[in-house]
């Protein structure tokens, strides 16, 4: 998502609107651009940044990836707000693809079991089932585990139609659904 300008711009606008000072960085090494967010305007010296307090409000300050969770308040939001939360999460950390057997798949990955289970719970509230699995990957730190959630065609179409994605990922998802529908019509 760092490469998706529309998502990055929305994040910058939201951070600015609540008083932070985001700046987009474009690494010279060819890596994806990223946004650095500070509570202090560029060129000013200030040690009382509001960013730690803001992150503490949601229990996210200093939390490692494998310990992250969905803030409790999300579970009491209106369905429309929960859909927006899922939409942005899936846009940033999810995927949509067609597997080699033609099955449409949507999923996400997280190092945090708690976060993955929370997202799975939110998706079930909208009638979207999925499989939550633990996987292992060899990294420079050794073998690490992570969690994936996946849903196939019926659940994927429901995600796309009722929750959606943001930016280019949504356009790609709609194209895949159209291709799937055309294949089904040809098979009849």
PDB file of C-alpha atoms in Angstrom:
ATOM      1  CA  UNK A   1       0.000   0.000   0.000  1.00  0.00           C
ATOM      2  CA  UNK A   2       2.910   2.352   0.415  1.00  0.00           C
ATOM      3  CA  UNK A   3       2.996   2.546  -3.366  1.00  0.00           C
ATOM      4  CA  UNK A   4      -0.705   3.440  -3.590  1.00  0.00           C
ATOM      5  CA  UNK A   5      -0.769   7.216  -3.750  1.00  0.00           C
ATOM      6  CA  UNK A   6      -4.471   7.528  -2.892  1.00  0.00           C
ATOM      7  CA  UNK A   7      -4.055   5.545   0.354  1.00  0.00           C
ATOM      8  CA  UNK A   8      -0.886   7.404   1.319  1.00  0.00           C
ATOM      9  CA  UNK A   9      -2.552  10.782   0.624  1.00  0.00           C
ATOM     10  CA  UNK A  10      -5.606   9.882   2.713  1.00  0.00           C
ATOM     11  CA  UNK A  11      -3.333   8.921   5.615  1.00  0.00           C
ATOM     12  CA  UNK A  12      -1.373  12.188   5.324  1.00  0.00           C
ATOM     13  CA  UNK A  13      -4.625  14.218   5.269  1.00  0.00           C
ATOM     14  CA  UNK A  14      -6.034  12.364   8.301  1.00  0.00           C
ATOM     15  CA  UNK A  15      -2.809  12.775  10.307  1.00  0.00           C
ATOM     16  CA  UNK A  16      -2.694  16.481   9.414  1.00  0.00           C
ATOM     17  CA  UNK A  17      -6.356  16.962  10.367  1.00  0.00           C
ATOM     18  CA  UNK A  18      -5.726  15.795  13.937  1.00  0.00           C
ATOM     19  CA  UNK A  19      -2.662  17.971  14.427  1.00  0.00           C
ATOM     20  CA  UNK A  20       0.267  15.791  13.397  1.00  0.00           C
ATOM     21  CA  UNK A  21       2.946  16.671  10.879  1.00  0.00           C
ATOM     22  CA  UNK A  22       3.325  13.904   8.282  1.00  0.00           C
ATOM     23  CA  UNK A  23       5.992  13.979   5.605  1.00  0.00           C
ATOM     24  CA  UNK A  24       6.299  11.576   2.700  1.00  0.00           C
ATOM     25  CA  UNK A  25       9.777  10.170   2.143  1.00  0.00           C
ATOM     26  CA  UNK A  26      10.963   8.774  -1.178  1.00  0.00           C
ATOM     27  CA  UNK A  27      14.025   6.552  -0.613  1.00  0.00           C
ATOM     28  CA  UNK A  28      16.761   6.845  -3.208  1.00  0.00           C
ATOM     29  CA  UNK A  29      17.388   3.077  -3.085  1.00  0.00           C
ATOM     30  CA  UNK A  30      14.203   2.331  -5.024  1.00  0.00           C
ATOM     31  CA  UNK A  31      12.186   1.126  -2.016  1.00  0.00           C
ATOM     32  CA  UNK A  32       8.556   2.174  -1.694  1.00  0.00           C
ATOM     33  CA  UNK A  33       7.802   5.653  -0.364  1.00  0.00           C
ATOM     34  CA  UNK A  34       6.678   5.912   3.249  1.00  0.00           C
ATOM     35  CA  UNK A  35       5.145   8.496   5.544  1.00  0.00           C
ATOM     36  CA  UNK A  36       6.916   9.689   8.663  1.00  0.00           C
ATOM     37  CA  UNK A  37       4.503  11.185  11.227  1.00  0.00           C
ATOM     38  CA  UNK A  38       5.671  13.552  13.915  1.00  0.00           C
ATOM     39  CA  UNK A  39       3.829  15.591  16.497  1.00  0.00           C
ATOM     40  CA  UNK A  40       6.259  18.427  15.869  1.00  0.00           C
ATOM     41  CA  UNK A  41       6.396  20.692  12.809  1.00  0.00           C
ATOM     42  CA  UNK A  42       9.491  20.330  10.640  1.00  0.00           C
ATOM     43  CA  UNK A  43      12.347  22.525  11.823  1.00  0.00           C
ATOM     44  CA  UNK A  44      11.050  22.878  15.385  1.00  0.00           C
ATOM     45  CA  UNK A  45      12.573  21.340  18.484  1.00  0.00           C
ATOM     46  CA  UNK A  46       9.934  19.910  20.800  1.00  0.00           C
ATOM     47  CA  UNK A  47      10.100  16.934  23.112  1.00  0.00           C
ATOM     48  CA  UNK A  48       6.401  16.814  24.007  1.00  0.00           C
ATOM     49  CA  UNK A  49       5.077  15.152  20.872  1.00  0.00           C
ATOM     50  CA  UNK A  50       1.376  14.222  21.088  1.00  0.00           C
ATOM     51  CA  UNK A  51       1.977  11.048  19.023  1.00  0.00           C
ATOM     52  CA  UNK A  52       2.837   8.749  21.977  1.00  0.00           C
ATOM     53  CA  UNK A  53      -0.281   9.855  23.869  1.00  0.00           C
ATOM     54  CA  UNK A  54      -2.432   9.336  20.787  1.00  0.00           C
ATOM     55  CA  UNK A  55      -1.037   5.823  20.253  1.00  0.00           C
ATOM     56  CA  UNK A  56      -1.413   5.002  23.975  1.00  0.00           C
ATOM     57  CA  UNK A  57      -5.125   5.865  23.720  1.00  0.00           C
ATOM     58  CA  UNK A  58      -5.559   2.827  21.475  1.00  0.00           C
ATOM     59  CA  UNK A  59      -3.054   0.616  23.293  1.00  0.00           C
ATOM     60  CA  UNK A  60      -0.669   0.684  20.334  1.00  0.00           C
ATOM     61  CA  UNK A  61       2.306   2.675  21.576  1.00  0.00           C
ATOM     62  CA  UNK A  62       5.482   0.595  21.570  1.00  0.00           C
ATOM     63  CA  UNK A  63       3.584  -2.606  20.762  1.00  0.00           C
ATOM     64  CA  UNK A  64       5.484  -5.141  18.660  1.00  0.00           C
ATOM     65  CA  UNK A  65       3.797  -6.604  15.558  1.00  0.00           C
ATOM     66  CA  UNK A  66       3.048  -9.964  17.192  1.00  0.00           C
ATOM     67  CA  UNK A  67       1.269  -8.271  20.126  1.00  0.00           C
ATOM     68  CA  UNK A  68      -0.984  -5.898  18.183  1.00  0.00           C
ATOM     69  CA  UNK A  69      -4.749  -6.117  18.422  1.00  0.00           C
ATOM     70  CA  UNK A  70      -7.808  -4.305  17.174  1.00  0.00           C
ATOM     71  CA  UNK A  71      -8.683  -1.516  19.613  1.00  0.00           C
ATOM     72  CA  UNK A  72     -11.650  -2.569  21.784  1.00  0.00           C
ATOM     73  CA  UNK A  73     -13.688   0.470  20.703  1.00  0.00           C
ATOM     74  CA  UNK A  74     -13.876  -0.885  17.116  1.00  0.00           C
ATOM     75  CA  UNK A  75     -16.134  -3.733  18.273  1.00  0.00           C
ATOM     76  CA  UNK A  76     -18.778  -1.263  19.507  1.00  0.00           C
ATOM     77  CA  UNK A  77     -18.730   0.987  16.420  1.00  0.00           C
ATOM     78  CA  UNK A  78     -21.658   1.119  14.018  1.00  0.00           C
ATOM     79  CA  UNK A  79     -21.630  -1.471  11.213  1.00  0.00           C
ATOM     80  CA  UNK A  80     -20.785   1.276   8.702  1.00  0.00           C
ATOM     81  CA  UNK A  81     -17.707   2.330  10.701  1.00  0.00           C
ATOM     82  CA  UNK A  82     -16.649  -1.286  11.161  1.00  0.00           C
ATOM     83  CA  UNK A  83     -16.899  -1.816   7.399  1.00  0.00           C
ATOM     84  CA  UNK A  84     -14.685   1.222   6.837  1.00  0.00           C
ATOM     85  CA  UNK A  85     -12.164  -0.145   9.360  1.00  0.00           C
ATOM     86  CA  UNK A  86     -12.136  -3.542   7.594  1.00  0.00           C
ATOM     87  CA  UNK A  87     -11.914  -1.812   4.203  1.00  0.00           C
ATOM     88  CA  UNK A  88      -8.815   0.150   5.154  1.00  0.00           C
ATOM     89  CA  UNK A  89      -7.183  -2.786   6.946  1.00  0.00           C
ATOM     90  CA  UNK A  90      -7.719  -5.094   3.962  1.00  0.00           C
ATOM     91  CA  UNK A  91      -6.520  -2.380   1.581  1.00  0.00           C
ATOM     92  CA  UNK A  92      -3.266  -2.091   3.517  1.00  0.00           C
ATOM     93  CA  UNK A  93      -2.588  -5.648   4.743  1.00  0.00           C
ATOM     94  CA  UNK A  94      -4.842  -7.814   2.587  1.00  0.00           C
ATOM     95  CA  UNK A  95      -4.777  -9.347  -0.859  1.00  0.00           C
ATOM     96  CA  UNK A  96      -7.169 -10.263  -3.618  1.00  0.00           C
ATOM     97  CA  UNK A  97      -6.194 -12.725  -6.342  1.00  0.00           C
ATOM     98  CA  UNK A  98      -7.311 -15.544  -8.551  1.00  0.00           C
ATOM     99  CA  UNK A  99      -5.605 -18.830  -7.731  1.00  0.00           C
ATOM    100  CA  UNK A 100      -4.299 -21.055 -10.528  1.00  0.00           C
ATOM    101  CA  UNK A 101      -7.475 -23.185 -10.300  1.00  0.00           C
ATOM    102  CA  UNK A 102      -9.608 -20.092 -11.029  1.00  0.00           C
ATOM    103  CA  UNK A 103     -10.855 -19.618  -7.466  1.00  0.00           C
ATOM    104  CA  UNK A 104     -11.121 -15.994  -6.339  1.00  0.00           C
ATOM    105  CA  UNK A 105      -9.382 -15.503  -2.989  1.00  0.00           C
ATOM    106  CA  UNK A 106      -9.168 -12.676  -0.483  1.00  0.00           C
ATOM    107  CA  UNK A 107      -7.047 -12.774   2.624  1.00  0.00           C
ATOM    108  CA  UNK A 108      -4.737 -11.007   5.017  1.00  0.00           C
ATOM    109  CA  UNK A 109      -1.674 -11.848   7.050  1.00  0.00           C
ATOM    110  CA  UNK A 110      -0.558 -10.786  10.529  1.00  0.00           C
ATOM    111  CA  UNK A 111       2.163 -11.704  12.991  1.00  0.00           C
ATOM    112  CA  UNK A 112      -0.442 -11.222  15.732  1.00  0.00           C
ATOM    113  CA  UNK A 113      -2.868 -14.037  16.487  1.00  0.00           C
ATOM    114  CA  UNK A 114      -5.031 -11.636  18.506  1.00  0.00           C
ATOM    115  CA  UNK A 115      -5.299  -9.172  15.624  1.00  0.00           C
ATOM    116  CA  UNK A 116      -6.016 -11.949  13.112  1.00  0.00           C
ATOM    117  CA  UNK A 117      -8.743 -13.445  15.307  1.00  0.00           C
ATOM    118  CA  UNK A 118     -10.257  -9.991  15.852  1.00  0.00           C
ATOM    119  CA  UNK A 119     -10.421  -9.336  12.114  1.00  0.00           C
ATOM    120  CA  UNK A 120     -11.912 -12.783  11.549  1.00  0.00           C
ATOM    121  CA  UNK A 121     -14.574 -11.962  14.157  1.00  0.00           C
ATOM    122  CA  UNK A 122     -15.399  -8.625  12.491  1.00  0.00           C
ATOM    123  CA  UNK A 123     -15.702 -10.298   9.086  1.00  0.00           C
ATOM    124  CA  UNK A 124     -18.054 -12.938  10.533  1.00  0.00           C
ATOM    125  CA  UNK A 125     -20.325 -10.127  11.742  1.00  0.00           C
ATOM    126  CA  UNK A 126     -20.914  -9.391   8.058  1.00  0.00           C
ATOM    127  CA  UNK A 127     -21.476 -13.028   7.136  1.00  0.00           C
ATOM    128  CA  UNK A 128     -18.012 -13.534   5.682  1.00  0.00           C
ATOM    129  CA  UNK A 129     -16.478 -16.853   6.728  1.00  0.00           C
ATOM    130  CA  UNK A 130     -12.826 -17.636   6.328  1.00  0.00           C
ATOM    131  CA  UNK A 131     -10.059 -19.964   7.401  1.00  0.00           C
ATOM    132  CA  UNK A 132      -7.554 -18.739   9.953  1.00  0.00           C
ATOM    133  CA  UNK A 133      -4.286 -20.636   9.816  1.00  0.00           C
ATOM    134  CA  UNK A 134      -0.899 -20.452  11.408  1.00  0.00           C
ATOM    135  CA  UNK A 135       2.037 -20.597   9.033  1.00  0.00           C
ATOM    136  CA  UNK A 136       5.782 -20.590   9.453  1.00  0.00           C
ATOM    137  CA  UNK A 137       8.436 -18.802   7.463  1.00  0.00           C
ATOM    138  CA  UNK A 138      12.203 -18.935   7.532  1.00  0.00           C
ATOM    139  CA  UNK A 139      13.599 -15.450   8.118  1.00  0.00           C
ATOM    140  CA  UNK A 140      16.942 -13.946   9.073  1.00  0.00           C
ATOM    141  CA  UNK A 141      15.747 -14.300  12.707  1.00  0.00           C
ATOM    142  CA  UNK A 142      15.020 -18.015  12.276  1.00  0.00           C
ATOM    143  CA  UNK A 143      11.626 -19.669  11.909  1.00  0.00           C
ATOM    144  CA  UNK A 144       8.809 -17.223  12.623  1.00  0.00           C
ATOM    145  CA  UNK A 145       5.095 -17.879  12.751  1.00  0.00           C
ATOM    146  CA  UNK A 146       2.368 -15.717  11.316  1.00  0.00           C
ATOM    147  CA  UNK A 147      -1.378 -15.946  10.815  1.00  0.00           C
ATOM    148  CA  UNK A 148      -3.281 -15.898   7.556  1.00  0.00           C
ATOM    149  CA  UNK A 149      -7.015 -15.540   7.017  1.00  0.00           C
ATOM    150  CA  UNK A 150      -8.435 -16.537   3.641  1.00  0.00           C
ATOM    151  CA  UNK A 151     -11.840 -16.781   2.071  1.00  0.00           C
ATOM    152  CA  UNK A 152     -12.625 -18.140  -1.364  1.00  0.00           C
ATOM    153  CA  UNK A 153     -15.084 -17.204  -4.067  1.00  0.00           C
ATOM    154  CA  UNK A 154     -18.404 -16.726  -2.215  1.00  0.00           C
ATOM    155  CA  UNK A 155     -16.845 -14.944   0.765  1.00  0.00           C
ATOM    156  CA  UNK A 156     -14.511 -12.984  -1.512  1.00  0.00           C
ATOM    157  CA  UNK A 157     -17.392 -11.681  -3.614  1.00  0.00           C
ATOM    158  CA  UNK A 158     -19.190 -10.647  -0.398  1.00  0.00           C
ATOM    159  CA  UNK A 159     -16.094  -8.759   0.792  1.00  0.00           C
ATOM    160  CA  UNK A 160     -15.809  -6.951  -2.534  1.00  0.00           C
ATOM    161  CA  UNK A 161     -19.509  -6.112  -2.815  1.00  0.00           C
ATOM    162  CA  UNK A 162     -20.306  -5.178   0.806  1.00  0.00           C
ATOM    163  CA  UNK A 163     -17.001  -3.918   2.214  1.00  0.00           C
ATOM    164  CA  UNK A 164     -14.693  -3.282  -0.730  1.00  0.00           C
ATOM    165  CA  UNK A 165     -11.157  -2.043  -0.858  1.00  0.00           C
ATOM    166  CA  UNK A 166      -9.716   1.399  -1.461  1.00  0.00           C
ATOM    167  CA  UNK A 167      -7.842   2.682  -4.490  1.00  0.00           C
ATOM    168  CA  UNK A 168      -6.251   0.413  -7.084  1.00  0.00           C
ATOM    169  CA  UNK A 169      -6.910  -2.747  -5.073  1.00  0.00           C
ATOM    170  CA  UNK A 170     -10.674  -2.155  -5.358  1.00  0.00           C
ATOM    171  CA  UNK A 171     -10.461  -1.725  -9.144  1.00  0.00           C
ATOM    172  CA  UNK A 172      -8.451  -4.941  -9.383  1.00  0.00           C
ATOM    173  CA  UNK A 173     -10.963  -6.801  -7.177  1.00  0.00           C
ATOM    174  CA  UNK A 174     -13.900  -5.671  -9.320  1.00  0.00           C
ATOM    175  CA  UNK A 175     -12.057  -6.774 -12.473  1.00  0.00           C
ATOM    176  CA  UNK A 176     -11.476 -10.242 -10.962  1.00  0.00           C
ATOM    177  CA  UNK A 177     -15.171 -10.585 -10.021  1.00  0.00           C
ATOM    178  CA  UNK A 178     -16.183  -9.595 -13.577  1.00  0.00           C
ATOM    179  CA  UNK A 179     -13.791 -12.202 -15.014  1.00  0.00           C
ATOM    180  CA  UNK A 180     -15.188 -14.820 -12.627  1.00  0.00           C
ATOM    181  CA  UNK A 181     -18.770 -14.012 -13.663  1.00  0.00           C
ATOM    182  CA  UNK A 182     -17.844 -14.241 -17.360  1.00  0.00           C
ATOM    183  CA  UNK A 183     -16.229 -17.671 -16.805  1.00  0.00           C
ATOM    184  CA  UNK A 184     -19.367 -18.899 -15.035  1.00  0.00           C
ATOM    185  CA  UNK A 185     -21.568 -17.723 -17.910  1.00  0.00           C
ATOM    186  CA  UNK A 186     -19.321 -19.501 -20.427  1.00  0.00           C
ATOM    187  CA  UNK A 187     -19.550 -22.737 -18.411  1.00  0.00           C
ATOM    188  CA  UNK A 188     -23.373 -22.772 -18.548  1.00  0.00           C
TER     189      UNK A 188
END
